[in-house]
mmCIF file of C-alpha atoms in Angstrom:
data_model
loop_
_atom_site.group_PDB
_atom_site.id
_atom_site.type_symbol
_atom_site.label_atom_id
_atom_site.label_comp_id
_atom_site.label_asym_id
_atom_site.label_seq_id
_atom_site.Cartn_x
_atom_site.Cartn_y
_atom_site.Cartn_z
ATOM 1 C CA SER A 1 -19.212 -32.675 2.575
ATOM 2 C CA MET A 2 -20.832 -32.678 6.004
ATOM 3 C CA LEU A 3 -19.648 -36.194 8.312
ATOM 4 C CA THR A 4 -22.126 -36.137 11.486
ATOM 5 C CA GLY A 5 -23.575 -38.426 14.055
ATOM 6 C CA ASP A 6 -26.614 -36.594 14.444
ATOM 7 C CA ASN A 7 -29.656 -38.695 11.973
ATOM 8 C CA GLU A 8 -30.482 -37.133 8.953
ATOM 9 C CA ARG A 9 -33.049 -35.135 9.920
ATOM 10 C CA VAL A 10 -31.226 -33.217 11.360
ATOM 11 C CA ALA A 11 -28.408 -32.798 9.133
ATOM 12 C CA ALA A 12 -30.135 -32.322 6.595
ATOM 13 C CA ALA A 13 -31.517 -29.143 8.420
ATOM 14 C CA VAL A 14 -28.155 -27.628 9.094
ATOM 15 C CA ALA A 15 -27.312 -29.096 5.529
ATOM 16 C CA GLU A 16 -29.808 -26.849 4.023
ATOM 17 C CA LYS A 17 -28.596 -24.577 5.780
ATOM 18 C CA ALA A 18 -24.866 -23.663 5.094
ATOM 19 C CA GLY A 19 -25.624 -24.763 1.679
ATOM 20 C CA ILE A 20 -23.789 -27.906 2.200
ATOM 21 C CA ASP A 21 -24.789 -30.768 -0.593
ATOM 22 C CA ASP A 22 -23.155 -33.962 0.708
ATOM 23 C CA VAL A 23 -24.289 -34.818 4.293
ATOM 24 C CA PHE A 24 -23.602 -38.206 5.844
ATOM 25 C CA ALA A 25 -25.609 -38.386 9.077
ATOM 26 C CA GLY A 26 -25.052 -40.901 11.834
ATOM 27 C CA VAL A 27 -20.939 -41.417 11.079
ATOM 28 C CA ARG A 28 -19.320 -42.856 13.694
ATOM 29 C CA PRO A 29 -16.089 -41.082 15.153
ATOM 30 C CA ASP A 30 -14.137 -43.896 13.852
ATOM 31 C CA GLY A 31 -16.275 -43.543 9.989
ATOM 32 C CA LYS A 32 -14.883 -39.461 10.317
ATOM 33 C CA ALA A 33 -11.728 -40.145 10.629
ATOM 34 C CA ARG A 34 -12.193 -42.565 8.253
ATOM 35 C CA ALA A 35 -13.580 -40.697 5.523
ATOM 36 C CA VAL A 36 -10.892 -38.461 5.894
ATOM 37 C CA ALA A 37 -8.508 -40.617 5.737
ATOM 38 C CA ALA A 38 -9.987 -41.614 2.415
ATOM 39 C CA LEU A 39 -10.448 -38.424 0.959
ATOM 40 C CA ARG A 40 -6.543 -37.520 1.786
ATOM 41 C CA ALA A 41 -5.563 -40.846 -0.308
ATOM 42 C CA ARG A 42 -7.471 -39.242 -3.308
ATOM 43 C CA GLY A 43 -5.568 -36.124 -2.690
ATOM 44 C CA HIS A 44 -7.286 -33.467 -1.449
ATOM 45 C CA VAL A 45 -6.299 -31.503 0.757
ATOM 46 C CA VAL A 46 -9.089 -32.412 3.617
ATOM 47 C CA ALA A 47 -9.996 -29.666 6.235
ATOM 48 C CA MET A 48 -12.186 -30.918 9.068
ATOM 49 C CA VAL A 49 -14.413 -28.221 11.065
ATOM 50 C CA GLY A 50 -15.461 -30.172 14.804
ATOM 51 C CA ASP A 51 -16.338 -29.239 17.947
ATOM 52 C CA GLY A 52 -17.213 -32.187 19.588
ATOM 53 C CA VAL A 53 -14.812 -35.431 21.268
ATOM 54 C CA ASN A 54 -16.132 -37.908 18.455
ATOM 55 C CA ASP A 55 -14.549 -35.222 15.981
ATOM 56 C CA GLY A 56 -11.196 -35.354 17.818
ATOM 57 C CA PRO A 57 -9.503 -38.209 15.045
ATOM 58 C CA ALA A 58 -11.025 -36.362 12.358
ATOM 59 C CA LEU A 59 -9.385 -33.508 13.225
ATOM 60 C CA ALA A 60 -5.801 -34.685 14.380
ATOM 61 C CA ALA A 61 -6.363 -36.956 10.454
ATOM 62 C CA ALA A 62 -6.852 -34.023 8.420
ATOM 63 C CA ASP A 63 -4.294 -31.405 6.853
ATOM 64 C CA LEU A 64 -5.950 -29.004 8.820
ATOM 65 C CA GLY A 65 -8.376 -29.454 11.734
ATOM 66 C CA VAL A 66 -10.955 -26.165 12.772
ATOM 67 C CA ALA A 67 -12.282 -26.800 16.012
ATOM 68 C CA MET A 68 -14.698 -24.530 17.306
ATOM 69 C CA GLY A 69 -13.930 -22.364 20.241
ATOM 70 C CA GLY A 70 -16.478 -23.553 22.765
ATOM 71 C CA GLY A 71 -16.362 -27.481 21.688
ATOM 72 C CA ALA A 72 -14.728 -30.164 23.611
ATOM 73 C CA ALA A 73 -11.418 -29.848 25.215
ATOM 74 C CA ILE A 74 -10.265 -33.255 23.110
ATOM 75 C CA ALA A 75 -11.486 -31.475 20.088
ATOM 76 C CA VAL A 76 -9.661 -28.222 20.432
ATOM 77 C CA GLU A 77 -6.122 -29.810 21.449
ATOM 78 C CA ALA A 78 -6.713 -31.582 18.555
ATOM 79 C CA ALA A 79 -7.128 -29.259 16.257
ATOM 80 C CA ASP A 80 -4.539 -26.829 14.592
ATOM 81 C CA VAL A 81 -7.085 -23.758 14.343
ATOM 82 C CA VAL A 82 -9.747 -23.029 16.933
ATOM 83 C CA LEU A 83 -12.272 -20.570 16.622
ATOM 84 C CA VAL A 84 -13.380 -17.927 19.182
ATOM 85 C CA ARG A 85 -16.539 -17.812 18.678
ATOM 86 C CA ASN A 86 -18.995 -20.849 17.514
ATOM 87 C CA ALA A 87 -19.546 -19.066 13.668
ATOM 88 C CA LEU A 88 -19.488 -21.778 10.797
ATOM 89 C CA ALA A 89 -18.596 -18.116 9.078
ATOM 90 C CA ASP A 90 -14.834 -17.659 10.294
ATOM 91 C CA VAL A 91 -14.043 -20.629 9.727
ATOM 92 C CA ALA A 92 -13.806 -18.587 5.665
ATOM 93 C CA ALA A 93 -12.103 -15.927 7.373
ATOM 94 C CA ALA A 94 -10.164 -17.633 9.115
ATOM 95 C CA LEU A 95 -9.308 -19.793 5.479
ATOM 96 C CA GLU A 96 -9.012 -15.543 4.166
ATOM 97 C CA ILE A 97 -6.973 -13.900 7.372
ATOM 98 C CA SER A 98 -4.468 -16.812 6.984
ATOM 99 C CA ARG A 99 -3.982 -16.044 2.818
ATOM 100 C CA ALA A 100 -3.369 -12.292 3.495
ATOM 101 C CA THR A 101 -0.383 -13.413 5.943
ATOM 102 C CA PHE A 102 1.312 -16.067 3.177
ATOM 103 C CA GLY A 103 0.592 -13.384 0.793
ATOM 104 C CA ARG A 104 2.794 -11.147 2.938
ATOM 105 C CA ILE A 105 5.283 -13.185 4.071
ATOM 106 C CA ARG A 106 6.361 -14.061 0.674
ATOM 107 C CA ALA A 107 6.379 -10.343 -0.302
ATOM 108 C CA ASN A 108 8.565 -9.672 3.018
ATOM 109 C CA LEU A 109 10.663 -12.434 2.107
ATOM 110 C CA PHE A 110 10.860 -11.438 -2.375
ATOM 111 C CA PHE A 111 11.598 -7.518 -0.611
ATOM 112 C CA SER A 112 14.197 -8.142 1.899
ATOM 113 C CA LEU A 113 16.398 -10.739 -0.480
ATOM 114 C CA ALA A 114 15.707 -8.626 -3.553
ATOM 115 C CA PHE A 115 17.051 -5.765 -0.819
ATOM 116 C CA ASN A 116 19.566 -7.390 0.829
ATOM 117 C CA GLY A 117 21.010 -9.038 -2.538
ATOM 118 C CA LEU A 118 21.003 -5.865 -3.785
ATOM 119 C CA GLY A 119 22.982 -4.073 -0.769
ATOM 120 C CA VAL A 120 24.849 -6.354 0.291
ATOM 121 C CA PRO A 121 27.256 -6.528 -2.724
ATOM 122 C CA ILE A 122 27.428 -2.740 -3.138
ATOM 123 C CA ALA A 123 28.248 -2.282 0.847
ATOM 124 C CA ALA A 124 30.848 -5.029 0.466
ATOM 125 C CA GLY A 125 32.196 -2.582 -2.890
ATOM 126 C CA ALA A 126 31.124 -4.379 -5.453
ATOM 127 C CA LEU A 127 31.141 -1.283 -7.086
ATOM 128 C CA PHE A 128 34.343 0.102 -6.305
ATOM 129 C CA PRO A 129 35.906 -1.287 -9.025
ATOM 130 C CA ALA A 130 33.672 -0.211 -12.223
ATOM 131 C CA LEU A 131 32.677 3.232 -10.961
ATOM 132 C CA ARG A 132 34.685 4.035 -7.908
ATOM 133 C CA VAL A 133 31.325 4.566 -5.320
ATOM 134 C CA ARG A 134 31.582 3.486 -2.082
ATOM 135 C CA LEU A 135 28.798 3.365 0.696
ATOM 136 C CA PRO A 136 30.445 3.579 3.750
ATOM 137 C CA PRO A 137 29.285 1.796 6.404
ATOM 138 C CA GLU A 138 27.401 4.360 8.780
ATOM 139 C CA LEU A 139 24.889 3.929 5.153
ATOM 140 C CA ALA A 140 24.785 0.376 5.304
ATOM 141 C CA ALA A 141 24.270 0.064 8.857
ATOM 142 C CA LEU A 142 21.066 2.364 8.171
ATOM 143 C CA ALA A 143 20.179 0.513 5.136
ATOM 144 C CA MET A 144 19.041 -2.692 6.284
ATOM 145 C CA ALA A 145 17.625 -1.274 9.993
ATOM 146 C CA LEU A 146 15.418 0.564 7.630
ATOM 147 C CA SER A 147 15.276 -2.705 5.466
ATOM 148 C CA SER A 148 13.664 -4.289 8.886
ATOM 149 C CA PHE A 149 12.004 -1.947 9.578
ATOM 150 C CA CYS A 150 10.230 -1.717 6.237
ATOM 151 C CA VAL A 151 9.361 -5.816 6.353
ATOM 152 C CA VAL A 152 7.928 -4.828 10.165
ATOM 153 C CA ALA A 153 5.657 -2.084 8.794
ATOM 154 C CA SER A 154 4.355 -4.515 5.925
ATOM 155 C CA SER A 155 3.789 -7.509 8.277
ATOM 156 C CA LEU A 156 1.565 -4.537 10.843
ATOM 157 C CA SER A 157 -0.129 -3.652 8.107
ATOM 158 C CA LEU A 158 -1.954 -6.899 8.069
ATOM 159 C CA ASN A 159 -2.939 -4.716 11.128
ATOM 160 C CA SER A 160 -6.300 -3.697 9.153
ATOM 161 C CA PHE A 161 -6.832 -6.572 6.835
ATOM 162 C CA ARG A 162 -10.843 -7.319 6.981
ATOM 163 C CA PRO A 163 -12.188 -10.802 5.611
ATOM 164 C CA THR A 164 -14.662 -10.282 3.346
ATOM 165 C CA SER A 165 -17.785 -12.270 5.265
ATOM 166 C CA ALA A 166 -16.183 -10.086 8.489
ATOM 167 C CA ARG A 167 -17.024 -7.097 6.702
ATOM 168 C CA ALA A 168 -20.298 -8.612 5.759
ATOM 169 C CA ASP A 169 -21.420 -9.136 8.962
ATOM 170 C CA ALA A 170 -20.354 -5.677 10.031
ATOM 171 C CA ASP A 171 -22.190 -4.089 7.083
ATOM 172 C CA SER A 172 -24.656 -6.163 7.862
ATOM 173 C CA SER A 173 -25.148 -5.128 11.996
ATOM 174 C CA ARG A 174 -24.977 -0.924 10.702
ATOM 175 C CA PRO A 175 -28.369 -0.343 11.484
ATOM 176 C CA THR A 176 -29.768 1.821 8.708
ATOM 177 C CA ARG A 177 -31.955 4.977 9.091
ATOM 178 C CA ALA A 178 -35.062 2.959 9.253
ATOM 179 C CA ASP A 179 -33.580 0.809 11.845
ATOM 180 C CA ALA A 180 -31.954 4.217 13.805
ATOM 181 C CA ALA A 181 -35.834 5.888 13.269
ATOM 182 C CA THR A 182 -37.434 2.966 15.359
ATOM 183 C CA ALA A 183 -35.153 1.742 18.152
ATOM 184 C CA PRO A 184 -35.867 2.167 21.459
ATOM 185 C CA PRO A 185 -33.237 4.659 23.790
ATOM 186 C CA PRO A 186 -30.136 3.592 24.359
ATOM 187 C CA SER A 187 -31.275 3.227 28.274
ATOM 188 C CA VAL A 188 -33.411 0.692 27.312
ATOM 189 C CA ALA A 189 -32.605 -1.110 24.761
ATOM 190 C CA SER A 190 -29.392 -2.516 26.749
ATOM 191 C CA SER A 191 -31.507 -5.017 29.844
ATOM 192 C CA HIS A 192 -29.567 -6.803 32.700
ATOM 193 C CA THR A 193 -30.696 -9.958 33.282
#
């Protein structure tokens, strides 16, 4: 759904371009906050995207408030997430990044618990009575350092994650052979005003 203070004509045009079916135009700030509260009361998880002063109460009331970076200071303050660019597609990218991050956190937590759940008893001598095997303290310390290294390396691999929308944007902005053949030289194409 789209809630906006704009008139119906402007709201319909924006909604059509964004692919939104439910449009509520001419909504006042308190009406936006009430609509968010009503959706939450019905059990919905609500994300609110806004950029204006009148979006602040609804951003604060939502489960997830997303402000556009170029928006009003009150919207930025009320939001949980602030997008740097004023691109609606970045909302989807932010959700993809958060899902990937939480997935990595869960994987790291599982790895750490499994590794330590096995390693600590072995280091404490749990295998000694049955197998007469001991883990020297130096190897136990090295194993703990290796565990930490693996978690950090796994987390750093998120640097190579690219949201689907970002990959699509990059692909669409990449020049084709036809574009390259007709493009002016770089010195002509870049002008400073």
